[in-house]
PDB file of C-alpha atoms in Angstrom:
ATOM      1  CA  MET A   1      18.426  19.153 -12.091  1.00 54.00           C
ATOM      2  CA  ASP A   2      17.352  21.136  -9.319  1.00 63.00           C
ATOM      3  CA  LEU A   3      15.754  18.216  -6.763  1.00 61.00           C
ATOM      4  CA  SER A   4      13.562  20.608  -5.608  1.00 70.00           C
ATOM      5  CA  HIS A   5      10.902  21.458  -8.727  1.00 86.00           C
ATOM      6  CA  ARG A   6      10.339  17.002  -8.910  1.00 92.00           C
ATOM      7  CA  ARG A   7       6.384  16.694  -8.591  1.00 95.00           C
ATOM      8  CA  ARG A   8       5.506  14.491  -6.496  1.00 96.00           C
ATOM      9  CA  VAL A   9       2.752  11.554  -7.431  1.00 97.00           C
ATOM     10  CA  ILE A  10       1.422   8.947  -6.056  1.00 97.00           C
ATOM     11  CA  ILE A  11       0.927   6.235  -9.191  1.00 97.00           C
ATOM     12  CA  ASP A  12      -2.728   4.272  -9.003  1.00 97.00           C
ATOM     13  CA  THR A  13      -2.606   1.516 -11.532  1.00 96.00           C
ATOM     14  CA  ASP A  14      -3.943  -2.034 -13.036  1.00 94.00           C
ATOM     15  CA  ALA A  15      -0.627  -2.740 -13.795  1.00 94.00           C
ATOM     16  CA  LYS A  16      -2.036  -6.476 -14.801  1.00 94.00           C
ATOM     17  CA  ASN A  17      -4.407  -5.557 -17.527  1.00 92.00           C
ATOM     18  CA  GLU A  18      -2.975  -4.677 -20.140  1.00 89.00           C
ATOM     19  CA  ALA A  19       0.883  -3.714 -20.619  1.00 88.00           C
ATOM     20  CA  ASP A  20       0.854   0.043 -20.388  1.00 94.00           C
ATOM     21  CA  ASP A  21       1.332   0.452 -17.182  1.00 95.00           C
ATOM     22  CA  GLN A  22       4.322  -1.533 -17.039  1.00 96.00           C
ATOM     23  CA  PHE A  23       5.930   1.117 -18.883  1.00 96.00           C
ATOM     24  CA  ALA A  24       4.222   4.087 -17.314  1.00 96.00           C
ATOM     25  CA  ILE A  25       5.520   3.366 -14.071  1.00 97.00           C
ATOM     26  CA  VAL A  26       8.775   2.481 -14.785  1.00 97.00           C
ATOM     27  CA  HIS A  27       9.283   6.203 -16.845  1.00 97.00           C
ATOM     28  CA  ALA A  28       7.804   7.617 -13.744  1.00 97.00           C
ATOM     29  CA  LEU A  29      10.450   5.957 -11.556  1.00 97.00           C
ATOM     30  CA  LEU A  30      12.772   6.545 -13.370  1.00 96.00           C
ATOM     31  CA  SER A  31      12.106  10.715 -14.476  1.00 96.00           C
ATOM     32  CA  PRO A  32      14.289  13.213 -13.087  1.00 95.00           C
ATOM     33  CA  SER A  33      11.270  15.279 -12.759  1.00 96.00           C
ATOM     34  CA  LEU A  34       9.015  12.293  -9.983  1.00 97.00           C
ATOM     35  CA  ASP A  35       9.224  12.125  -7.072  1.00 96.00           C
ATOM     36  CA  VAL A  36       7.517   8.552  -7.059  1.00 97.00           C
ATOM     37  CA  ARG A  37       5.846   8.756  -3.099  1.00 97.00           C
ATOM     38  CA  GLY A  38       3.828   5.323  -3.302  1.00 97.00           C
ATOM     39  CA  LEU A  39       2.722   2.879  -5.761  1.00 98.00           C
ATOM     40  CA  ILE A  40      -1.082   1.649  -5.763  1.00 98.00           C
ATOM     41  CA  SER A  41      -2.381  -1.812  -7.089  1.00 97.00           C
ATOM     42  CA  ALA A  42      -5.265  -1.255  -8.603  1.00 94.00           C
ATOM     43  CA  HIS A  43      -8.584  -3.921  -9.504  1.00 93.00           C
ATOM     44  CA  PHE A  44      -9.489  -4.285 -13.284  1.00 91.00           C
ATOM     45  CA  GLY A  45     -13.269  -5.733 -13.162  1.00 84.00           C
ATOM     46  CA  THR A  46     -14.009  -9.047 -12.873  1.00 81.00           C
ATOM     47  CA  SER A  47     -14.330 -10.538 -16.373  1.00 82.00           C
ATOM     48  CA  ARG A  48     -10.775 -12.014 -16.477  1.00 85.00           C
ATOM     49  CA  SER A  49     -10.156 -12.437 -12.786  1.00 85.00           C
ATOM     50  CA  ASP A  50     -11.868 -12.342  -9.490  1.00 87.00           C
ATOM     51  CA  ARG A  51      -8.255 -11.365  -7.989  1.00 92.00           C
ATOM     52  CA  SER A  52      -7.479  -8.458  -9.470  1.00 92.00           C
ATOM     53  CA  MET A  53      -5.935  -5.831  -7.739  1.00 95.00           C
ATOM     54  CA  GLU A  54      -4.069  -8.384  -5.828  1.00 95.00           C
ATOM     55  CA  GLU A  55      -2.749  -9.078  -9.725  1.00 95.00           C
ATOM     56  CA  SER A  56      -1.739  -5.633 -10.343  1.00 96.00           C
ATOM     57  CA  ARG A  57      -0.204  -5.772  -6.363  1.00 97.00           C
ATOM     58  CA  GLU A  58       2.175  -8.569  -7.992  1.00 97.00           C
ATOM     59  CA  GLU A  59       2.923  -7.513 -10.936  1.00 97.00           C
ATOM     60  CA  ILE A  60       4.152  -3.917  -9.596  1.00 97.00           C
ATOM     61  CA  ASP A  61       5.589  -6.091  -6.621  1.00 98.00           C
ATOM     62  CA  LEU A  62       7.299  -7.530 -10.149  1.00 97.00           C
ATOM     63  CA  LEU A  63       8.638  -4.639 -11.486  1.00 97.00           C
ATOM     64  CA  LEU A  64      10.120  -2.789  -8.368  1.00 98.00           C
ATOM     65  CA  HIS A  65      12.124  -6.630  -7.531  1.00 97.00           C
ATOM     66  CA  LEU A  66      13.393  -6.216 -11.424  1.00 97.00           C
ATOM     67  CA  MET A  67      14.660  -2.664 -11.408  1.00 97.00           C
ATOM     68  CA  GLY A  68      16.419  -3.673  -7.928  1.00 97.00           C
ATOM     69  CA  LEU A  69      13.396  -0.893  -5.945  1.00 96.00           C
ATOM     70  CA  GLU A  70      11.212  -2.987  -3.824  1.00 93.00           C
ATOM     71  CA  GLN A  71      13.013  -1.623  -0.652  1.00 94.00           C
ATOM     72  CA  ASN A  72      12.379   2.441  -2.224  1.00 94.00           C
ATOM     73  CA  VAL A  73       9.150   2.561  -3.165  1.00 96.00           C
ATOM     74  CA  THR A  74       6.054   2.690  -1.005  1.00 97.00           C
ATOM     75  CA  VAL A  75       2.933  -0.397  -1.893  1.00 98.00           C
ATOM     76  CA  ALA A  76      -0.045  -0.570  -1.052  1.00 97.00           C
ATOM     77  CA  ASN A  77      -3.424  -1.736  -1.856  1.00 97.00           C
ATOM     78  CA  GLY A  78      -6.014  -0.616  -3.323  1.00 94.00           C
ATOM     79  CA  ALA A  79      -9.748  -1.438  -3.270  1.00 91.00           C
ATOM     80  CA  ALA A  80     -10.222  -4.786  -4.367  1.00 89.00           C
ATOM     81  CA  SER A  81     -13.680  -4.486  -6.577  1.00 88.00           C
ATOM     82  CA  GLY A  82     -16.125  -1.420  -7.860  1.00 84.00           C
ATOM     83  CA  ILE A  83     -18.595   0.524  -5.910  1.00 85.00           C
ATOM     84  CA  THR A  84     -21.510  -1.631  -5.715  1.00 85.00           C
ATOM     85  CA  ASP A  85     -24.305   1.278  -6.246  1.00 88.00           C
ATOM     86  CA  GLU A  86     -24.658   5.218  -7.348  1.00 89.00           C
ATOM     87  CA  ARG A  87     -25.476   5.385  -3.198  1.00 88.00           C
ATOM     88  CA  THR A  88     -22.799   3.428  -1.748  1.00 80.00           C
TER      89      THR A  88
END
């Protein structure tokens, strides 16, 4: 495949919320048509955890470690909570 046709993507994910995100992250990282420029850990609310964004970050870090890619992919923390109201 011609690598010049790869799509550059950033993945924003609440990786610890449901198991589909782990699959999507691995699929994207292994895809020859995607150039994953970074992963952002997202929060998934406070109904199950007060640190959901941090838990998503830990899950992303675990996946990258298991794949041996922890030094190859940029990871950033997203917002720790949702926007407080419509005016914010």
